Tab-separated table of C-alpha atoms in Angstrom:
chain	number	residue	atom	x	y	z
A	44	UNK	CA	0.000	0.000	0.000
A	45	UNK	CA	2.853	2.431	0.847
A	46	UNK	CA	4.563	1.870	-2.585
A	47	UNK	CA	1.416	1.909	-4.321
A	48	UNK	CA	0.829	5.238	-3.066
A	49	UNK	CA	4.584	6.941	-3.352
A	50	UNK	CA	3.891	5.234	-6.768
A	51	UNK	CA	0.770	7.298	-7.243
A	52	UNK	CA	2.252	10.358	-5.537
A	53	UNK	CA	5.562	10.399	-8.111
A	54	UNK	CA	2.886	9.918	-10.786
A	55	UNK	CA	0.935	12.734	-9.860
A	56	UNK	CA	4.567	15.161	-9.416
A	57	UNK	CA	5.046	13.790	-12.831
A	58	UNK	CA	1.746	14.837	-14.430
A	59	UNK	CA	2.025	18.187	-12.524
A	60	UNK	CA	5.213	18.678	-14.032
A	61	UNK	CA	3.934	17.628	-17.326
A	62	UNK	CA	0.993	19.536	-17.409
A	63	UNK	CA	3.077	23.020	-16.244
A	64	UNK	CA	5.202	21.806	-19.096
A	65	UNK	CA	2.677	21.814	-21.189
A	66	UNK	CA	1.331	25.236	-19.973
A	67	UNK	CA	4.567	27.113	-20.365
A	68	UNK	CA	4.468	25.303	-24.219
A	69	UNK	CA	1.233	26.792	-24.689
A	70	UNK	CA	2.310	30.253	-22.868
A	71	UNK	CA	5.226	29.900	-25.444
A	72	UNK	CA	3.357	29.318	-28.525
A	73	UNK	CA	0.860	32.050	-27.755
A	74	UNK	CA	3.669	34.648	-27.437
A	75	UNK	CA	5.024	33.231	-30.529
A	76	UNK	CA	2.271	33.316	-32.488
A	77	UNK	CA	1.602	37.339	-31.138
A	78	UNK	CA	5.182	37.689	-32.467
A	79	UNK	CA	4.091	36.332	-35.880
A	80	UNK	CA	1.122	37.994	-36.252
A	81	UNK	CA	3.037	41.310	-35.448
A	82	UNK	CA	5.487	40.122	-37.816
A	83	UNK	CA	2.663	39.803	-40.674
A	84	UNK	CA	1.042	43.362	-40.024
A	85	UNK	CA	4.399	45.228	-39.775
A	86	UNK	CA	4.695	43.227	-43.136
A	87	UNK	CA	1.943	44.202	-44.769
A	88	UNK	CA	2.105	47.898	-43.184
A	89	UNK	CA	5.861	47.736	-45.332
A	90	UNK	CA	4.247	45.919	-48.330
A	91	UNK	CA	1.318	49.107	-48.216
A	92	UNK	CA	4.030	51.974	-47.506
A	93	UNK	CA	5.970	50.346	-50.566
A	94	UNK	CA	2.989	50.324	-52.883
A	95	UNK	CA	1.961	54.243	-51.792
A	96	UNK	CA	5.982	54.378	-51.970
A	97	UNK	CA	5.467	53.130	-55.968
A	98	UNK	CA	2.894	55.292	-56.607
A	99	UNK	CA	4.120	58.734	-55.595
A	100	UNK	CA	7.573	57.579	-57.320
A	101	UNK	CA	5.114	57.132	-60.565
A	102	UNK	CA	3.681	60.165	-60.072
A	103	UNK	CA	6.741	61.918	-59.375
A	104	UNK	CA	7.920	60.275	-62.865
A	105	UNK	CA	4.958	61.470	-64.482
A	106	UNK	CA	5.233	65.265	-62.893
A	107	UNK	CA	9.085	64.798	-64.150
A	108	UNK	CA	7.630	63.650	-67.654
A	109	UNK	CA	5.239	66.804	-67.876
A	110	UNK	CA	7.827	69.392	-66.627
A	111	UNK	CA	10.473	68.154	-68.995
A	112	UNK	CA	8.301	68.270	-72.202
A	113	UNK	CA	6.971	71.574	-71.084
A	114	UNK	CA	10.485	72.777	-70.934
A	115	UNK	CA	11.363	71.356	-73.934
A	116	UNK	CA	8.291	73.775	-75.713
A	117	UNK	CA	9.494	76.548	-73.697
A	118	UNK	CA	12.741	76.259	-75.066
A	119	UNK	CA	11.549	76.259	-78.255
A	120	UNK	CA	9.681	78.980	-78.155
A	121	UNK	CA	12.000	80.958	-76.218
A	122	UNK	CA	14.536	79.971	-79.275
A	123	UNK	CA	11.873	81.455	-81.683
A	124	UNK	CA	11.156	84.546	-79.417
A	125	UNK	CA	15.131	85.625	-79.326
A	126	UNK	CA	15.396	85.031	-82.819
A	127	UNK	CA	12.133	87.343	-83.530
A	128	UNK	CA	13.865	89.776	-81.157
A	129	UNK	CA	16.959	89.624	-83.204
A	130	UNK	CA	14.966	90.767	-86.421
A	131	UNK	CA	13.095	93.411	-84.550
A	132	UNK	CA	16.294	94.948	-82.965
A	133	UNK	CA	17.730	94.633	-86.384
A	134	UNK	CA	14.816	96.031	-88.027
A	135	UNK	CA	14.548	99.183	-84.934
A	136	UNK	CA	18.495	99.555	-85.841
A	137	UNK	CA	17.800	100.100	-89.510
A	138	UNK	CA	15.338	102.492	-88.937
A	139	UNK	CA	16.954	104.246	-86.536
A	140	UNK	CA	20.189	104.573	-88.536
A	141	UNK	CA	17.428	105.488	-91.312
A	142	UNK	CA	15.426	108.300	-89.151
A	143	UNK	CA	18.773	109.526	-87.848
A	144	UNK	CA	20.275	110.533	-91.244
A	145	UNK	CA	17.252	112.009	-92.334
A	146	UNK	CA	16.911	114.420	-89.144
A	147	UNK	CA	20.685	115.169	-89.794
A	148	UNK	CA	19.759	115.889	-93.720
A	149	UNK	CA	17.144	118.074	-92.336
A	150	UNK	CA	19.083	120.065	-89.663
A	151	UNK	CA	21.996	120.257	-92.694
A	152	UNK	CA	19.145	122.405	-94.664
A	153	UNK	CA	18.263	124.169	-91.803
A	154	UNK	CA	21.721	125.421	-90.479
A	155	UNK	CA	22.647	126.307	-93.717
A	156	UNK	CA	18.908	128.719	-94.298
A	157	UNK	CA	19.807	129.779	-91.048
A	158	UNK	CA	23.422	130.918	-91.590
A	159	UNK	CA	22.412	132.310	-94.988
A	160	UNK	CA	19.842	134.684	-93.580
A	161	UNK	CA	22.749	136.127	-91.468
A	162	UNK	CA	24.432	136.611	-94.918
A	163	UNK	CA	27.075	134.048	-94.218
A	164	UNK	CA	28.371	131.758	-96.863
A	165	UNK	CA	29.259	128.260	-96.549
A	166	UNK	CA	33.535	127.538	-97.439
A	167	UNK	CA	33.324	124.139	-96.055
A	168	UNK	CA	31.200	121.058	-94.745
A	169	UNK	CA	28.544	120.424	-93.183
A	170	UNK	CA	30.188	117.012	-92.211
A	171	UNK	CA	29.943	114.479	-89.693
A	172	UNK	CA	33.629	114.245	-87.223
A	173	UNK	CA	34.195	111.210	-84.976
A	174	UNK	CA	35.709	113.240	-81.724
A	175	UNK	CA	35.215	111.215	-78.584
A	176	UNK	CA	31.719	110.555	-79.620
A	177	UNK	CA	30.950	111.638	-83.125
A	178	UNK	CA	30.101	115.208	-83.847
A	179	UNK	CA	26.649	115.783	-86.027
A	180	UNK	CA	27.965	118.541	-87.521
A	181	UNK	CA	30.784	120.760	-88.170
A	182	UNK	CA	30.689	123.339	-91.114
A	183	UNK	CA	32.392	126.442	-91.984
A	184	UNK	CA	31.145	129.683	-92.995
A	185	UNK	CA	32.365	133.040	-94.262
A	186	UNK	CA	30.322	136.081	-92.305
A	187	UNK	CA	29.821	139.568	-93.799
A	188	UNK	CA	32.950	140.784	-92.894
A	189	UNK	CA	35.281	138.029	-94.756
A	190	UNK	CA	36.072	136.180	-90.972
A	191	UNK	CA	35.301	132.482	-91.449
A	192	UNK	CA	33.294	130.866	-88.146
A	193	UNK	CA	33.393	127.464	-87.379
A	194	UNK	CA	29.881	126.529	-86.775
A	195	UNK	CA	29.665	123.048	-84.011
A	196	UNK	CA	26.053	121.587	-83.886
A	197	UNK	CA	24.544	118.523	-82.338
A	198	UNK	CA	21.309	116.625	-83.801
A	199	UNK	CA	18.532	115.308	-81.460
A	200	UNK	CA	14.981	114.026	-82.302
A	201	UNK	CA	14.022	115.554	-78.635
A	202	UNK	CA	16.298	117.774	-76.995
A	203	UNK	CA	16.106	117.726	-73.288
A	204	UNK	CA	17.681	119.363	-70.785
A	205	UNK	CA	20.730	116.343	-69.598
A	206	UNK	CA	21.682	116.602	-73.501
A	207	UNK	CA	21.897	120.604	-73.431
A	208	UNK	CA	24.485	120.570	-70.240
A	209	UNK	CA	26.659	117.700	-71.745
A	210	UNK	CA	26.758	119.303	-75.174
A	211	UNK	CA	27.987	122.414	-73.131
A	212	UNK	CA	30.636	120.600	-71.149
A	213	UNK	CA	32.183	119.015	-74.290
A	214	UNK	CA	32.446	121.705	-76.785
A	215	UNK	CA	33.567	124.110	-74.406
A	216	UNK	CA	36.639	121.214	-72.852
A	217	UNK	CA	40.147	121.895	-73.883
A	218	UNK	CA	40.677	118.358	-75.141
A	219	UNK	CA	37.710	118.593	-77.581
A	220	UNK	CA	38.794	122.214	-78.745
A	221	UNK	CA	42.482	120.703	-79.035
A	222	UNK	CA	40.532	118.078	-81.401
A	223	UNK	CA	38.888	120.555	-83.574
A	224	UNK	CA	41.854	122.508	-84.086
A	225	UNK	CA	43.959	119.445	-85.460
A	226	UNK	CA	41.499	119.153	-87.936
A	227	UNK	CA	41.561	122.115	-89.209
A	228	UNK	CA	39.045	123.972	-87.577
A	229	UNK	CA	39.835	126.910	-86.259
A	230	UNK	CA	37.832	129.807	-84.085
A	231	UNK	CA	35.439	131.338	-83.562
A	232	UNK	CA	33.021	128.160	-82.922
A	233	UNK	CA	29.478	128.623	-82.586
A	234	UNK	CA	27.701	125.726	-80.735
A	235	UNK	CA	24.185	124.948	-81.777
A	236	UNK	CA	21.883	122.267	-80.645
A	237	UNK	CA	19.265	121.186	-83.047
A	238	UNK	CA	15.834	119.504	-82.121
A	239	UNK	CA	12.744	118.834	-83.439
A	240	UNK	CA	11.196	118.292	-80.413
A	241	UNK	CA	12.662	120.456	-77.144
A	242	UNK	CA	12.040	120.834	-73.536
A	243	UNK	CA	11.081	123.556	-71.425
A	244	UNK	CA	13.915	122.187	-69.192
A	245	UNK	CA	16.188	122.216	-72.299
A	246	UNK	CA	15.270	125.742	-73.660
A	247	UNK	CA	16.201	127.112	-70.071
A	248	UNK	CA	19.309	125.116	-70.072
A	249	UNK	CA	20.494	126.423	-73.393
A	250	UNK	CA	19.826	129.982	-72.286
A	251	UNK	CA	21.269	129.149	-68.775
A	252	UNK	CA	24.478	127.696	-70.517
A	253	UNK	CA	24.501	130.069	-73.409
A	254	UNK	CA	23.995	127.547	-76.101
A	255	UNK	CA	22.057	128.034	-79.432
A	256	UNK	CA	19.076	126.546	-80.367
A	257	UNK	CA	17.822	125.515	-84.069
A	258	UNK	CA	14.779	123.755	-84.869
A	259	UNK	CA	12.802	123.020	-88.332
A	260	UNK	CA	11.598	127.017	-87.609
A	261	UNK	CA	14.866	128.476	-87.356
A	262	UNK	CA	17.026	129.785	-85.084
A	263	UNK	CA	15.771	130.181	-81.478
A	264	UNK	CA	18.401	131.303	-79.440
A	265	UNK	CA	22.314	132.434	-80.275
A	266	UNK	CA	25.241	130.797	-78.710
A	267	UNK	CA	27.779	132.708	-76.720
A	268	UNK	CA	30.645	132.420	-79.201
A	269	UNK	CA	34.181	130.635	-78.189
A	270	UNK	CA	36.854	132.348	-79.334
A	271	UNK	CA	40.602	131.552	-79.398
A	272	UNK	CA	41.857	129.811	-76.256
């Protein structure tokens, strides 16, 4: 009876054991199976952010796409636009060249109307003189008396006051009388500024600076002659 029942007793221990065995198995596999099925979702949460990773890399592709062919038309229409600007700069060139001769024909006709009425007579010119800047015109006439004048004028379509005090500056500077004198022109000069169009601001500047003034009606205003320096 006694080993039948430290028989039963170990076989109980034994069960016990087996069945806390069996619990920490189960304890095991539950935990392990919470690990998997973690596992699967931060799986599929990676397999999701890589599809929504796919598709904003497509659309990014697609913005790319756009952006590049809209560049590409740009370019070729900027290409087209600099060449049309080419021909119209070429073409405003021409005409100005174009407009600018014919004002300087025109203020030719009128500077020599002008000096005739004062009973000069033209011994040389008018022509044109590159002199730091070119000079519009330069001509040379014979007065009443026999003295010849040297007669200085620049050509603007609209005269305005900025032009009237540079004009002053320059014909009135040593270097530019120096200039004159080595080719061939000699003093008295008479500085004139011719405009169709001119300023308030410029009329007072002329009169301020002592410059004369020609337009297509005549002769406004006389300049204070330079004489031998």
């Amino acid at each position: 009876q006694q080993r039948h029942e430290e028989i039963l007793r170990q076989h109980t221990e034994w069960l016990q054991r087996l069945t806390e065995g069996q619990q920490r198995h189960e304890e095991i596999l539950r935990q392990h199976t919470e690990w998997l099925q973690r596992l699967t979702e931060v799986q599929e949460s990676l397999v999701e952010e890589q599809r929504r990773h796919s598709q904003r890399i497509a659309r990014l592709e697609e913005v790319q796409d756009r952006l590049l062919h809209e560049f590409e038309e740009m370019r070729h229409e900027f290409h087209g636009l600099r060449q049309e600007f080419k021909e119209l700069r070429s073409e405003v060139g021409r005409i100005t060249q174009s407009l600018g001769l014919t004002v300087e024909e025109h203020a030719e006709d009128i500077l020599i109307t002008v000096m005739e009425r004062k009973g000069w007579n033209l011994v040389r010119g008018p022509h044109s003189l590159a002199l730091d800047g070119e000079l519009d015109l330069i001509a040379v006439f014979e007065d009443t008396e026999g003295r010849q004048r040297t007669v200085l004028m620049e050509v603007k379509l609209r005269l305005s006051r900025r032009e009237v005090e540079a004009w002053a500056d320059r014909v009135r500077s040593e270097g530019f009388i120096r200039k004159l004198q080595e080719y061939g022109f000699s003093a008295p000069y008479h500085p004139y500024l011719f405009g169709f169009r001119i300023d308030v601001a410029a009329d007072d500047a002329a009169r301020r600076v002592r410059m004369g003034l020609i337009t297509s009606r005549g002769e406004l205003l006389e300049p204070e002659v330079i004489e031998q320096t």
